[in-house]
mmCIF file of C-alpha atoms in Angstrom:
data_model
loop_
_atom_site.group_PDB
_atom_site.id
_atom_site.type_symbol
_atom_site.label_atom_id
_atom_site.label_comp_id
_atom_site.label_asym_id
_atom_site.label_seq_id
_atom_site.Cartn_x
_atom_site.Cartn_y
_atom_site.Cartn_z
ATOM 1 C CA MET A 1 151.975 134.347 238.997
ATOM 2 C CA LYS A 2 153.627 137.734 238.988
ATOM 3 C CA LEU A 3 156.572 138.081 241.342
ATOM 4 C CA VAL A 4 158.080 141.411 242.310
ATOM 5 C CA ARG A 5 160.756 142.972 244.463
ATOM 6 C CA TYR A 6 159.557 146.137 246.161
ATOM 7 C CA GLY A 7 160.977 148.876 248.362
ATOM 8 C CA ALA A 8 164.032 151.088 248.525
ATOM 9 C CA LYS A 9 166.901 150.505 246.149
ATOM 10 C CA GLY A 10 169.261 147.903 247.569
ATOM 11 C CA ALA A 11 166.763 146.848 250.242
ATOM 12 C CA GLU A 12 164.012 145.286 248.151
ATOM 13 C CA LYS A 13 161.695 142.655 249.611
ATOM 14 C CA PRO A 14 160.002 139.799 247.750
ATOM 15 C CA GLY A 15 156.352 139.993 246.868
ATOM 16 C CA LEU A 16 153.645 138.869 244.476
ATOM 17 C CA ILE A 17 150.857 140.696 242.707
ATOM 18 C CA ASP A 18 147.398 139.667 243.803
ATOM 19 C CA GLY A 19 144.196 139.628 241.739
ATOM 20 C CA GLU A 20 143.569 143.309 242.494
ATOM 21 C CA GLY A 21 147.028 144.389 241.337
ATOM 22 C CA ARG A 22 148.320 144.992 244.857
ATOM 23 C CA VAL A 23 151.588 143.688 246.292
ATOM 24 C CA ARG A 24 151.500 140.900 248.881
ATOM 25 C CA ASP A 25 154.597 140.418 251.021
ATOM 26 C CA LEU A 26 156.503 137.152 250.591
ATOM 27 C CA SER A 27 159.372 137.916 252.954
ATOM 28 C CA GLY A 28 157.991 135.461 255.490
ATOM 29 C CA ILE A 29 158.158 132.717 252.862
ATOM 30 C CA ILE A 30 161.304 133.422 250.840
ATOM 31 C CA ALA A 31 164.309 135.674 251.366
ATOM 32 C CA ASP A 32 164.256 137.077 247.840
ATOM 33 C CA VAL A 33 163.011 136.449 244.309
ATOM 34 C CA ALA A 34 166.376 134.949 243.523
ATOM 35 C CA GLY A 35 168.432 131.758 243.486
ATOM 36 C CA GLU A 36 166.758 128.614 244.765
ATOM 37 C CA ALA A 37 163.414 130.375 245.129
ATOM 38 C CA LEU A 38 163.211 130.205 241.328
ATOM 39 C CA LEU A 39 163.537 126.423 241.108
ATOM 40 C CA PRO A 40 160.411 124.769 239.665
ATOM 41 C CA GLU A 41 159.401 123.055 242.907
ATOM 42 C CA ASN A 42 159.742 126.277 244.894
ATOM 43 C CA LEU A 43 157.748 128.304 242.365
ATOM 44 C CA ALA A 44 155.052 125.631 242.607
ATOM 45 C CA ARG A 45 154.906 126.170 246.394
ATOM 46 C CA LEU A 46 154.526 129.908 245.916
ATOM 47 C CA ALA A 47 151.785 129.407 243.322
ATOM 48 C CA ALA A 48 149.872 127.267 245.816
ATOM 49 C CA LEU A 49 149.734 130.100 248.393
ATOM 50 C CA ASP A 50 146.522 132.053 248.930
ATOM 51 C CA PRO A 51 147.541 135.684 248.223
ATOM 52 C CA ALA A 52 144.811 136.948 250.537
ATOM 53 C CA ALA A 53 146.538 135.209 253.455
ATOM 54 C CA LEU A 54 149.755 137.157 252.823
ATOM 55 C CA PRO A 55 150.392 140.629 254.303
ATOM 56 C CA LEU A 56 149.186 143.425 252.078
ATOM 57 C CA VAL A 57 151.922 145.942 251.242
ATOM 58 C CA GLU A 58 150.880 149.577 251.581
ATOM 59 C CA GLY A 59 150.964 151.632 248.380
ATOM 60 C CA VAL A 60 150.191 151.074 244.719
ATOM 61 C CA PRO A 61 152.953 149.412 242.709
ATOM 62 C CA GLN A 62 154.634 151.826 240.257
ATOM 63 C CA ALA A 63 152.480 154.646 241.658
ATOM 64 C CA GLY A 64 154.153 155.457 244.957
ATOM 65 C CA LEU A 65 155.419 151.990 245.756
ATOM 66 C CA ARG A 66 158.774 151.488 244.059
ATOM 67 C CA LEU A 67 159.412 148.189 242.344
ATOM 68 C CA GLY A 68 163.024 147.043 241.960
ATOM 69 C CA PRO A 69 164.487 144.645 239.391
ATOM 70 C CA CYS A 70 162.162 141.671 239.388
ATOM 71 C CA VAL A 71 164.948 139.167 240.057
ATOM 72 C CA GLY A 72 167.761 139.555 242.587
ATOM 73 C CA SER A 73 171.342 138.267 242.849
ATOM 74 C CA THR A 74 171.608 137.775 239.106
ATOM 75 C CA GLY A 75 174.876 136.068 238.295
ATOM 76 C CA LYS A 76 174.855 136.581 234.530
ATOM 77 C CA PHE A 77 173.011 139.122 232.341
ATOM 78 C CA ILE A 78 173.329 137.683 228.858
ATOM 79 C CA ALA A 79 172.031 139.369 225.727
ATOM 80 C CA ILE A 80 171.429 138.319 222.127
ATOM 81 C CA GLY A 81 172.211 140.697 219.255
ATOM 82 C CA LEU A 82 170.493 141.075 215.885
ATOM 83 C CA ASN A 83 167.848 138.511 216.749
ATOM 84 C CA TYR A 84 165.032 140.244 214.811
ATOM 85 C CA ALA A 85 165.318 140.101 211.036
ATOM 86 C CA ASP A 86 163.688 143.516 210.647
ATOM 87 C CA HIS A 87 166.057 145.101 213.213
ATOM 88 C CA ALA A 88 169.102 143.605 211.454
ATOM 89 C CA ALA A 89 167.843 145.158 208.219
ATOM 90 C CA GLU A 90 167.487 148.623 209.760
ATOM 91 C CA ALA A 91 171.032 148.300 211.217
ATOM 92 C CA GLY A 92 172.364 147.351 207.777
ATOM 93 C CA MET A 93 173.668 144.032 209.073
ATOM 94 C CA LYS A 94 173.177 140.444 207.958
ATOM 95 C CA VAL A 95 170.948 138.148 209.937
ATOM 96 C CA PRO A 96 173.462 136.041 211.871
ATOM 97 C CA GLU A 97 173.768 132.328 211.125
ATOM 98 C CA GLU A 98 174.188 131.697 214.870
ATOM 99 C CA PRO A 99 173.106 133.865 217.788
ATOM 100 C CA VAL A 100 175.323 136.836 218.685
ATOM 101 C CA ILE A 101 176.013 136.721 222.432
ATOM 102 C CA PHE A 102 177.234 139.654 224.500
ATOM 103 C CA ASN A 103 177.248 140.647 228.183
ATOM 104 C CA LYS A 104 175.426 143.308 230.107
ATOM 105 C CA TRP A 105 177.280 143.652 233.380
ATOM 106 C CA THR A 106 175.143 142.879 236.401
ATOM 107 C CA SER A 107 176.041 146.320 237.852
ATOM 108 C CA CYS A 108 173.832 147.836 235.119
ATOM 109 C CA ILE A 109 170.677 146.156 236.472
ATOM 110 C CA ASN A 110 168.084 148.768 237.396
ATOM 111 C CA GLY A 111 164.484 148.976 238.562
ATOM 112 C CA PRO A 112 161.829 149.241 235.834
ATOM 113 C CA ASP A 113 161.007 152.870 236.666
ATOM 114 C CA ASP A 114 164.375 154.106 237.966
ATOM 115 C CA ASP A 115 166.224 156.864 236.136
ATOM 116 C CA VAL A 116 168.493 155.927 233.251
ATOM 117 C CA ILE A 117 171.706 157.888 233.602
ATOM 118 C CA LEU A 118 173.663 158.864 230.493
ATOM 119 C CA PRO A 119 177.406 158.195 230.899
ATOM 120 C CA ARG A 120 179.646 161.243 230.942
ATOM 121 C CA GLY A 121 180.398 162.304 227.388
ATOM 122 C CA SER A 122 177.736 160.046 225.908
ATOM 123 C CA GLN A 123 176.543 161.140 222.463
ATOM 124 C CA LYS A 124 174.777 158.034 221.116
ATOM 125 C CA THR A 125 172.739 156.345 223.892
ATOM 126 C CA ASP A 126 169.903 154.305 222.392
ATOM 127 C CA TRP A 127 166.868 152.281 223.504
ATOM 128 C CA GLU A 128 165.840 148.647 222.921
ATOM 129 C CA VAL A 129 162.677 146.970 224.254
ATOM 130 C CA GLU A 130 163.287 143.239 224.742
ATOM 131 C CA LEU A 131 161.759 140.067 226.097
ATOM 132 C CA GLY A 132 163.789 138.863 229.086
ATOM 133 C CA VAL A 133 164.028 135.190 230.012
ATOM 134 C CA VAL A 134 164.792 134.388 233.673
ATOM 135 C CA ILE A 135 166.414 131.010 234.351
ATOM 136 C CA GLY A 136 164.925 128.858 237.079
ATOM 137 C CA LYS A 137 166.539 125.385 236.867
ATOM 138 C CA GLY A 138 170.196 125.683 235.948
ATOM 139 C CA GLY A 139 172.187 123.446 233.670
ATOM 140 C CA ALA A 140 174.710 123.097 230.879
ATOM 141 C CA TYR A 141 174.260 121.536 227.424
ATOM 142 C CA ILE A 142 170.491 121.788 227.826
ATOM 143 C CA ASP A 143 168.432 120.026 225.157
ATOM 144 C CA GLU A 144 166.251 122.405 223.152
ATOM 145 C CA ALA A 145 163.277 120.100 223.692
ATOM 146 C CA ASP A 146 163.746 120.497 227.472
ATOM 147 C CA ALA A 147 164.775 124.134 227.512
ATOM 148 C CA LEU A 148 161.475 125.670 228.648
ATOM 149 C CA SER A 149 161.532 123.553 231.792
ATOM 150 C CA HIS A 150 164.602 125.597 232.809
ATOM 151 C CA VAL A 151 162.711 128.915 232.537
ATOM 152 C CA ALA A 152 161.319 130.483 235.724
ATOM 153 C CA GLY A 153 159.549 133.271 233.868
ATOM 154 C CA TYR A 154 159.691 136.286 231.615
ATOM 155 C CA CYS A 155 160.042 140.033 232.016
ATOM 156 C CA VAL A 156 160.516 143.287 230.155
ATOM 157 C CA VAL A 157 164.110 144.466 229.577
ATOM 158 C CA ASN A 158 165.290 147.796 228.212
ATOM 159 C CA ASP A 159 168.675 147.013 226.642
ATOM 160 C CA VAL A 160 169.944 150.609 226.845
ATOM 161 C CA SER A 161 173.010 150.901 224.588
ATOM 162 C CA GLU A 162 175.678 153.523 223.983
ATOM 163 C CA ARG A 163 176.354 153.044 220.277
ATOM 164 C CA GLU A 164 179.631 154.965 220.081
ATOM 165 C CA TYR A 165 181.068 152.837 222.905
ATOM 166 C CA GLN A 166 179.567 149.692 221.388
ATOM 167 C CA ILE A 167 180.710 150.135 217.793
ATOM 168 C CA GLU A 168 183.281 152.894 217.416
ATOM 169 C CA ARG A 169 185.550 152.591 220.467
ATOM 170 C CA GLY A 170 187.241 149.237 219.755
ATOM 171 C CA GLY A 171 186.735 145.908 221.483
ATOM 172 C CA THR A 172 183.404 144.112 221.851
ATOM 173 C CA TRP A 173 179.811 145.251 222.115
ATOM 174 C CA ASP A 174 180.023 144.854 225.888
ATOM 175 C CA LYS A 175 181.666 148.274 226.295
ATOM 176 C CA GLY A 176 178.453 150.080 225.293
ATOM 177 C CA LYS A 177 175.947 147.716 226.862
ATOM 178 C CA GLY A 178 176.722 147.532 230.559
ATOM 179 C CA CYS A 179 176.989 151.147 231.783
ATOM 180 C CA ASP A 180 175.354 151.782 235.151
ATOM 181 C CA THR A 181 171.497 151.858 234.913
ATOM 182 C CA PHE A 182 171.556 150.402 231.352
ATOM 183 C CA GLY A 183 169.568 147.290 232.386
ATOM 184 C CA PRO A 184 166.047 148.040 233.657
ATOM 185 C CA ILE A 185 164.310 144.706 234.435
ATOM 186 C CA GLY A 186 160.670 144.227 235.387
ATOM 187 C CA PRO A 187 158.231 145.416 236.641
ATOM 188 C CA TRP A 188 157.469 141.784 237.461
ATOM 189 C CA LEU A 189 158.615 138.290 236.686
ATOM 190 C CA VAL A 190 155.690 136.480 235.045
ATOM 191 C CA THR A 191 155.744 132.711 235.336
ATOM 192 C CA PRO A 192 155.291 130.719 232.126
ATOM 193 C CA ASP A 193 151.715 129.697 232.911
ATOM 194 C CA GLN A 194 150.613 133.352 232.776
ATOM 195 C CA ALA A 195 153.023 134.726 230.134
ATOM 196 C CA GLY A 196 151.021 133.677 227.100
ATOM 197 C CA ASP A 197 152.621 132.667 223.809
ATOM 198 C CA VAL A 198 156.100 134.148 224.176
ATOM 199 C CA GLY A 199 156.685 133.394 220.514
ATOM 200 C CA ASN A 200 154.056 135.993 219.571
ATOM 201 C CA LEU A 201 153.898 138.862 222.048
ATOM 202 C CA ARG A 202 153.455 142.495 220.981
ATOM 203 C CA MET A 203 156.132 144.892 222.162
ATOM 204 C CA TRP A 204 156.558 148.654 221.970
ATOM 205 C CA LEU A 205 158.653 151.583 223.180
ATOM 206 C CA GLU A 206 157.854 155.293 223.274
ATOM 207 C CA ILE A 207 160.055 158.353 223.752
ATOM 208 C CA ASP A 208 158.128 161.335 225.162
ATOM 209 C CA GLY A 209 154.892 159.726 224.033
ATOM 210 C CA GLN A 210 156.052 159.074 220.457
ATOM 211 C CA ARG A 211 155.940 155.429 219.412
ATOM 212 C CA CYS A 212 159.407 154.426 218.210
ATOM 213 C CA GLN A 213 159.356 150.653 218.373
ATOM 214 C CA ASN A 214 156.280 148.600 217.539
ATOM 215 C CA GLY A 215 156.972 144.937 216.931
ATOM 216 C CA ALA A 216 156.415 141.405 218.123
ATOM 217 C CA THR A 217 158.436 138.439 219.284
ATOM 218 C CA ALA A 218 157.034 136.618 216.234
ATOM 219 C CA THR A 219 159.865 138.127 214.136
ATOM 220 C CA MET A 220 162.635 136.708 216.363
ATOM 221 C CA VAL A 221 165.166 134.735 214.337
ATOM 222 C CA PHE A 222 166.113 132.379 217.167
ATOM 223 C CA LYS A 223 163.292 131.476 219.540
ATOM 224 C CA VAL A 224 163.430 131.124 223.302
ATOM 225 C CA PRO A 225 163.959 127.334 223.549
ATOM 226 C CA PHE A 226 166.791 127.426 221.025
ATOM 227 C CA LEU A 227 168.412 130.411 222.777
ATOM 228 C CA VAL A 228 168.387 128.779 226.214
ATOM 229 C CA ALA A 229 169.890 125.582 224.780
ATOM 230 C CA TYR A 230 172.422 127.465 222.664
ATOM 231 C CA VAL A 231 173.683 129.720 225.443
ATOM 232 C CA SER A 232 174.080 126.709 227.726
ATOM 233 C CA ARG A 233 176.643 125.260 225.319
ATOM 234 C CA PHE A 234 179.059 128.066 226.164
ATOM 235 C CA MET A 235 178.367 128.567 229.891
ATOM 236 C CA SER A 236 176.367 126.836 232.586
ATOM 237 C CA LEU A 237 173.184 128.638 233.507
ATOM 238 C CA GLN A 238 172.122 129.213 237.110
ATOM 239 C CA PRO A 239 168.846 130.256 238.753
ATOM 240 C CA GLY A 240 168.368 133.999 238.365
ATOM 241 C CA ASP A 241 170.438 134.410 235.211
ATOM 242 C CA VAL A 242 168.713 136.672 232.704
ATOM 243 C CA ILE A 243 168.795 136.404 228.902
ATOM 244 C CA ALA A 244 167.667 139.447 226.893
ATOM 245 C CA THR A 245 166.521 138.080 223.568
ATOM 246 C CA GLY A 246 166.884 140.978 221.079
ATOM 247 C CA THR A 247 164.844 143.931 219.893
ATOM 248 C CA PRO A 248 162.512 144.771 217.006
ATOM 249 C CA PRO A 249 163.133 147.749 214.673
ATOM 250 C CA GLY A 250 162.693 151.346 215.696
ATOM 251 C CA VAL A 251 165.894 152.005 217.631
ATOM 252 C CA GLY A 252 167.541 155.413 217.395
ATOM 253 C CA MET A 253 170.538 154.103 215.472
ATOM 254 C CA GLY A 254 168.250 152.912 212.663
ATOM 255 C CA ARG A 255 166.574 156.289 212.062
ATOM 256 C CA LYS A 256 167.513 158.600 209.180
ATOM 257 C CA PRO A 257 169.169 160.636 210.530
ATOM 258 C CA PRO A 258 169.961 158.664 213.710
ATOM 259 C CA ALA A 259 168.353 159.989 216.928
ATOM 260 C CA TYR A 260 169.771 159.434 220.398
ATOM 261 C CA LEU A 261 168.899 160.264 223.989
ATOM 262 C CA LYS A 262 170.136 163.642 225.162
ATOM 263 C CA GLY A 263 168.682 163.784 228.676
ATOM 264 C CA GLY A 264 165.274 164.899 229.861
ATOM 265 C CA GLU A 265 163.304 162.328 227.840
ATOM 266 C CA VAL A 266 160.866 159.798 229.267
ATOM 267 C CA MET A 267 160.962 156.247 227.949
ATOM 268 C CA ARG A 268 157.920 153.963 228.246
ATOM 269 C CA LEU A 269 158.053 150.398 227.038
ATOM 270 C CA SER A 270 156.202 147.123 227.331
ATOM 271 C CA VAL A 271 156.015 143.525 226.243
ATOM 272 C CA GLU A 272 152.445 142.257 226.048
ATOM 273 C CA GLY A 273 151.287 140.805 229.360
ATOM 274 C CA LEU A 274 154.559 141.504 231.136
ATOM 275 C CA GLY A 275 153.942 145.055 232.359
ATOM 276 C CA VAL A 276 155.162 148.553 231.533
ATOM 277 C CA GLN A 277 158.424 150.339 232.361
ATOM 278 C CA THR A 278 158.809 154.109 232.592
ATOM 279 C CA GLN A 279 162.247 155.737 232.868
ATOM 280 C CA ARG A 280 163.387 159.330 232.979
ATOM 281 C CA VAL A 281 166.681 159.924 231.173
ATOM 282 C CA VAL A 282 169.159 162.103 233.059
ATOM 283 C CA ARG A 283 172.694 163.200 232.304
ATOM 284 C CA GLY A 284 175.456 161.839 234.512
#
């Protein structure tokens, strides 16, 4: 099942993608793709619906019909750093012995095709295609063996990052990770039964049609079940929380010389089976 949130920014409605790739309205069934709607028993009720019996939404998704972030009312947007061995190598950093955790502020969450706005004075804004994990059943101190039962689904995340703010301006990574629009999520939330083998999904990102990142979740250091369990040791997880699980090589910081977004570029990115994002980069 592919769940979406469609419509004007800030006024999105819940929907699902039918077998023809069209949006069916769920607003008569759930208030939003958020919170308790993501609990396993409620997702099972949605999966049992006949899409053809739901109202058809006018317009083609991502081609006239705007899709918003695929999950609403996110309480925590958690990210994992240096979780691909080949990305750590290009960054000149050691593979961590334990996951690196940082925050992306929820105010950075953006639709999958909305503009990415460079902060004023930004010189080193970068791109990162990532697999996003959306929590369904909350919990703390989750057992790794039980971790996947807490996952509502998966999505594409672009972990947009301002490297000067992140690395050179003091403090933690958070400073460069949570600027407004730096967290495109979607286009849809894909439930685990349709997401394939999340331990081996191809992923890519292009800038103006040039392939920059071309990797796979197979090179993740810490896999999804471990990450869900590990994060839950330090904070309780709630329905709708999002974990961005790291990026493969090919980011601008790793190029020789480094290359960063200046404004005017178009980013396209995808994780296999989870849809495509397209963002225009504009200066703030």
